[in-house]
Tab-separated table of C-alpha atoms in Angstrom:
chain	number	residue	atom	x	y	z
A	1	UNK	CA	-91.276	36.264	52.094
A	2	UNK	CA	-88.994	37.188	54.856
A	3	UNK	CA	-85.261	37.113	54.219
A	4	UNK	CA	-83.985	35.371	56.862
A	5	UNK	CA	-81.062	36.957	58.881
A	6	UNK	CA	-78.010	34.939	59.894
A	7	UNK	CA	-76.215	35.510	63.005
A	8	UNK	CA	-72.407	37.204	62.200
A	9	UNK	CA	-70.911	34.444	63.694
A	10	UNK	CA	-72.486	31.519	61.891
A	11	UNK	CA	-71.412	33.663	58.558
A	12	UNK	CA	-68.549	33.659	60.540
A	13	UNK	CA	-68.059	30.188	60.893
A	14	UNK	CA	-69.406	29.300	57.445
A	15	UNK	CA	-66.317	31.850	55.736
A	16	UNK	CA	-63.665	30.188	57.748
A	17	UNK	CA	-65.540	26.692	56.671
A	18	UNK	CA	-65.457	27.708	52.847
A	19	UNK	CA	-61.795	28.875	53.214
A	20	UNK	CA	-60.438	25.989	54.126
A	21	UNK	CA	-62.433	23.889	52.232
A	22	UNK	CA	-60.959	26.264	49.718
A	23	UNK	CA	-57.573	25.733	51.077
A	24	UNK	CA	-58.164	21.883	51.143
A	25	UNK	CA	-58.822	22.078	47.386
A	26	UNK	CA	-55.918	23.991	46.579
A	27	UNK	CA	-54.003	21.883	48.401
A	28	UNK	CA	-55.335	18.503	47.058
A	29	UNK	CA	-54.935	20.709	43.561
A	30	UNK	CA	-51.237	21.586	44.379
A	31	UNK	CA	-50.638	18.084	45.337
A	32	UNK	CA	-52.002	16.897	42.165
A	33	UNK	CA	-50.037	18.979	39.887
A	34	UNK	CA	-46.351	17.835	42.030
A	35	UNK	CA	-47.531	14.098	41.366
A	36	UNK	CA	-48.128	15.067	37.820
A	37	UNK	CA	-45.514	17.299	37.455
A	38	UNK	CA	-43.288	14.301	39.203
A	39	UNK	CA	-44.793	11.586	36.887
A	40	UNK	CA	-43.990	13.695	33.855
A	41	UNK	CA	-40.312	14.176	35.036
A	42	UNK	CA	-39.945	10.910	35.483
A	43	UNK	CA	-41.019	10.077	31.881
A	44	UNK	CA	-38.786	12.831	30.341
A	45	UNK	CA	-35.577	11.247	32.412
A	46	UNK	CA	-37.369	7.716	31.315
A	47	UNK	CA	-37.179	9.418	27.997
A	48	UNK	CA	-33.443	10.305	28.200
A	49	UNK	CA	-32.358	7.771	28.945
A	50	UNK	CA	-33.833	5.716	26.368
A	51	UNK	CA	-32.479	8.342	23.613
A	52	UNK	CA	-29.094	8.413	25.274
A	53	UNK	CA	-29.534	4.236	24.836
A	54	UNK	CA	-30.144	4.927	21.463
A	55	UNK	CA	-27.337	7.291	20.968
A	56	UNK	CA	-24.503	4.807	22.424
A	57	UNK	CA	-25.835	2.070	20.263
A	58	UNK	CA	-25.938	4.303	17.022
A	59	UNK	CA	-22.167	5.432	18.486
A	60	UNK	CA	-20.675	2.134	18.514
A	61	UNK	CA	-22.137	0.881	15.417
A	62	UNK	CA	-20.793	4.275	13.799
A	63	UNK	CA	-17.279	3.011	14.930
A	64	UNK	CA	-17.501	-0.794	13.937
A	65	UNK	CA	-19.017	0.735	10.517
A	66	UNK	CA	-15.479	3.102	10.822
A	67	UNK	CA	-13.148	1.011	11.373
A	68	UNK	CA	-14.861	-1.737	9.052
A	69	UNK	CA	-14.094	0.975	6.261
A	70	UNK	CA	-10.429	1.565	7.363
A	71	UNK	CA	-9.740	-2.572	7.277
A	72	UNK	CA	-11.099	-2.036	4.114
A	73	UNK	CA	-9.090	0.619	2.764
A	74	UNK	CA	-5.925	-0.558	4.071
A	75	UNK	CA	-6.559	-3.730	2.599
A	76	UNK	CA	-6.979	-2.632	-1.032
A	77	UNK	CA	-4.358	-0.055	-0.875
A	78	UNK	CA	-2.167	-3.582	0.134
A	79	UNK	CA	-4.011	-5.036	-2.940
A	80	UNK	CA	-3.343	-2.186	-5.348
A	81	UNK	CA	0.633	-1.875	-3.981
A	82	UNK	CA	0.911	-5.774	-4.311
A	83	UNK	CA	-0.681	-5.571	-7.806
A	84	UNK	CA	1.463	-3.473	-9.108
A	85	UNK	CA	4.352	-4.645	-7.536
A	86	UNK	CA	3.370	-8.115	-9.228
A	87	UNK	CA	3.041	-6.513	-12.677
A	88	UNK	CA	6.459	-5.095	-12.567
A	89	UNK	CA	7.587	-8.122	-11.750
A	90	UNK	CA	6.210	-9.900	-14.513
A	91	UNK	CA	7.465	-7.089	-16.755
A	92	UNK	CA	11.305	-7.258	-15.419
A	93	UNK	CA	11.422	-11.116	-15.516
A	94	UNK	CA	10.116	-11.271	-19.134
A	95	UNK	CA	12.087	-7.945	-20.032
A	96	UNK	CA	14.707	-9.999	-18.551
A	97	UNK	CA	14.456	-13.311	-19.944
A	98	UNK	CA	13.883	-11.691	-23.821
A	99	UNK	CA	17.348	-10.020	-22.835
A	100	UNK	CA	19.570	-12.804	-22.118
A	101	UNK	CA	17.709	-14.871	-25.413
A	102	UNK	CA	18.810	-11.924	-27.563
A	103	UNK	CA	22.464	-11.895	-25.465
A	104	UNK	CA	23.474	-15.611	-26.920
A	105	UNK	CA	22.986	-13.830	-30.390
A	106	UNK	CA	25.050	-11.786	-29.753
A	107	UNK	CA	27.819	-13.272	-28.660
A	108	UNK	CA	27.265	-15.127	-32.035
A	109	UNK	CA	27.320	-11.798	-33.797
A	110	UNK	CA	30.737	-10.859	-31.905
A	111	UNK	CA	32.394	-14.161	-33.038
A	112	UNK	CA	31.536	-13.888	-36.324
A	113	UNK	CA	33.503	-10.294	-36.686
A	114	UNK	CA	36.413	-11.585	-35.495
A	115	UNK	CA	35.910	-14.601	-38.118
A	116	UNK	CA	38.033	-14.022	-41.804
A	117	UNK	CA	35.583	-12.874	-44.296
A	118	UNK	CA	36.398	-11.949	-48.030
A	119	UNK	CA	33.196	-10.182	-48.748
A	120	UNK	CA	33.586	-6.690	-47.579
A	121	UNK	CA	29.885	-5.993	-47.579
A	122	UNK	CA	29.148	-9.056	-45.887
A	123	UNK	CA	31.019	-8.167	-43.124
A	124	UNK	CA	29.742	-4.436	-43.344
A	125	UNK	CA	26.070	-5.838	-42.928
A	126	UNK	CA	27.186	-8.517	-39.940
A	127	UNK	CA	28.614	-5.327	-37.902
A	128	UNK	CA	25.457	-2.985	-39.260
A	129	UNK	CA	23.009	-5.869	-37.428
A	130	UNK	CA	25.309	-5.926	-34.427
A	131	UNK	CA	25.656	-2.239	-34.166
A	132	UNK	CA	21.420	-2.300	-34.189
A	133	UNK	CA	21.134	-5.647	-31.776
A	134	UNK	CA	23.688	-3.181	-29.032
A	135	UNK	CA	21.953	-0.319	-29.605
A	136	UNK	CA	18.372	-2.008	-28.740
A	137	UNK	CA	20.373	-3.510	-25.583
A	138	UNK	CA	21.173	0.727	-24.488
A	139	UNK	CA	17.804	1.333	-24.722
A	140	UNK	CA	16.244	-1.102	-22.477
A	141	UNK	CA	19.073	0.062	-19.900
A	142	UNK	CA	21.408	-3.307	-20.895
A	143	UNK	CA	25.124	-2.703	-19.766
A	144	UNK	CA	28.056	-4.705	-20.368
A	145	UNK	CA	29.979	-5.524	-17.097
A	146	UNK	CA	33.450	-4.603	-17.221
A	147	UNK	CA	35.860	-7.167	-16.384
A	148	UNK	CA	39.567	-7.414	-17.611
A	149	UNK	CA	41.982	-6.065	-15.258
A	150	UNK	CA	39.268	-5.497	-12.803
A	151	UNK	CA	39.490	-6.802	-9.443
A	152	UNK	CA	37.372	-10.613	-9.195
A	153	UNK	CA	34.078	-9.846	-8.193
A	154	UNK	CA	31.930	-12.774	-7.413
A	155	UNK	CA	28.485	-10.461	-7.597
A	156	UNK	CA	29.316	-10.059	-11.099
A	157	UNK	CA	32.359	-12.799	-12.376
A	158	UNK	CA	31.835	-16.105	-12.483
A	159	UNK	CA	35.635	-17.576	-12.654
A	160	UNK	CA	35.549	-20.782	-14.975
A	161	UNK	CA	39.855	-20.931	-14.578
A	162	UNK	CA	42.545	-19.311	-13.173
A	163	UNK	CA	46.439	-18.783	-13.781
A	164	UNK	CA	49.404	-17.031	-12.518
A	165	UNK	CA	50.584	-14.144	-14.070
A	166	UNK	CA	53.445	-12.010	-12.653
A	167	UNK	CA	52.001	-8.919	-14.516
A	168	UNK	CA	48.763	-9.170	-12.660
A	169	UNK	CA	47.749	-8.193	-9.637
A	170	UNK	CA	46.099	-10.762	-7.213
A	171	UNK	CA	42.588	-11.617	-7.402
A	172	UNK	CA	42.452	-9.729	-10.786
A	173	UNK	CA	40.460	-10.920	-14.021
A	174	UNK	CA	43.001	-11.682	-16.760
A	175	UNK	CA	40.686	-12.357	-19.628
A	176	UNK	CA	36.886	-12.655	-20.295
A	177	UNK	CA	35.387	-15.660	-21.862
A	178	UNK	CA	31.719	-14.407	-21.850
A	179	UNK	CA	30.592	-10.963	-21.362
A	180	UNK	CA	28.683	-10.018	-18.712
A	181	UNK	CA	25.798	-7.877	-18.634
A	182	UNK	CA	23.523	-6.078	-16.635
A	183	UNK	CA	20.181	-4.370	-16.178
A	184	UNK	CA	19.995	-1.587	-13.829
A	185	UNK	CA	21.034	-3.162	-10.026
A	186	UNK	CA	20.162	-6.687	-11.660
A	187	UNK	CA	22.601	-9.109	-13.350
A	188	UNK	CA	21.202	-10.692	-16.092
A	189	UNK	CA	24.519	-12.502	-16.993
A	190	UNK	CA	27.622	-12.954	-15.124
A	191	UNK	CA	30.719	-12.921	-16.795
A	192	UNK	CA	32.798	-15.564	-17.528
A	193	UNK	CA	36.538	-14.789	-17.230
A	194	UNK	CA	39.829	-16.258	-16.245
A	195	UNK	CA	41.162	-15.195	-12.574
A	196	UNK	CA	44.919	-14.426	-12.288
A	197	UNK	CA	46.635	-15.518	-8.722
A	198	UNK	CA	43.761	-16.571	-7.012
């Protein structure tokens, strides 16, 4: 068989036909890859956005979670604050109220060592048991308020009379009826006394 011998310019004309069929195909390949390259770019932003979506919503719920816990906190730190205010409350007013029960037996105790007695000891024992009743009243922070000669005071003097007394000065407390007492900054008792030129 005889090889058959193409004229230069039909191989001519059959290169330049394969090259740009070649460059056809390289361009219908390079617009391929921009369209996929674009359609994958599209789904990463699609992507982001969708996470940064995510994000915000896990943000927020974060901070209502946050401040959810602070309401919290604050509120039993209010609790715990109250609570204990409360208890020491309870604890002053019956600290308080044991005080002035024990107070009226004392005054008892005070009137009966002024009273005559002919039996040393007895007396000796009365003034023992009033000695220990006062000294139980120090502890627990009881003080007597001091009130002859001292100017009237209503915070603390409770006038029940008055009189005029040219020795006195005015407004002044000439005698004490009751003692007063007091616990701290709190009066437990106010003192009844006499008031001298009102």
């Amino acid at each position: 068989m005889t090889e058959e011998v193409k004229d230069p310019s039909q191989q001519t004309s059959e290169a330049e036909e394969s090259m740009k069929n070649a460059a056809e195909a390289a361009e219908t390949d390079a617009a391929a890859d921009v369209a996929t390259e674009t359609e994958a770019a599209a789904a990463e932003a699609d992507k982001t956005a969708e996470l940064q979506q995510k994000i915000e919503a896990l943000e927020k719920e974060l901070a209502d979670e946050k401040e959810k816990y602070l309401r919290l906190d604050a509120e039993y730190y209010n609790y715990r604050t109250r609570s204990l205010k409360e208890k020491q409350d309870a604890y002053d007013n019956a600290l308080t109220k044991a005080v002035t029960e024990v107070l009226s037996v004392i005054d008892n105790f005070e009137r009966a060592l002024t009273a005559e007695c002919a039996d040393a000891n007895f007396k000796k024992g009365v003034e023992m048991i009033f000695r220990q009743y006062t000294a139980i009243l120090e502890k627990l922070g009881v003080k007597e308020i001091e009130a002859e000669g001292k100017p009237f005071d209503p915070n603390f003097h409770n006038a029940v009379s008055q009189i005029t007394d040219e020795n006195l000065g005015e407004n002044t407390v000439a005698a004490v009826l009751r003692k007063g007492y007091i616990m701290g900054n709190k009066v437990i008792r106010h003192a009844m006394v006499t008031v001298a030129n009102p």
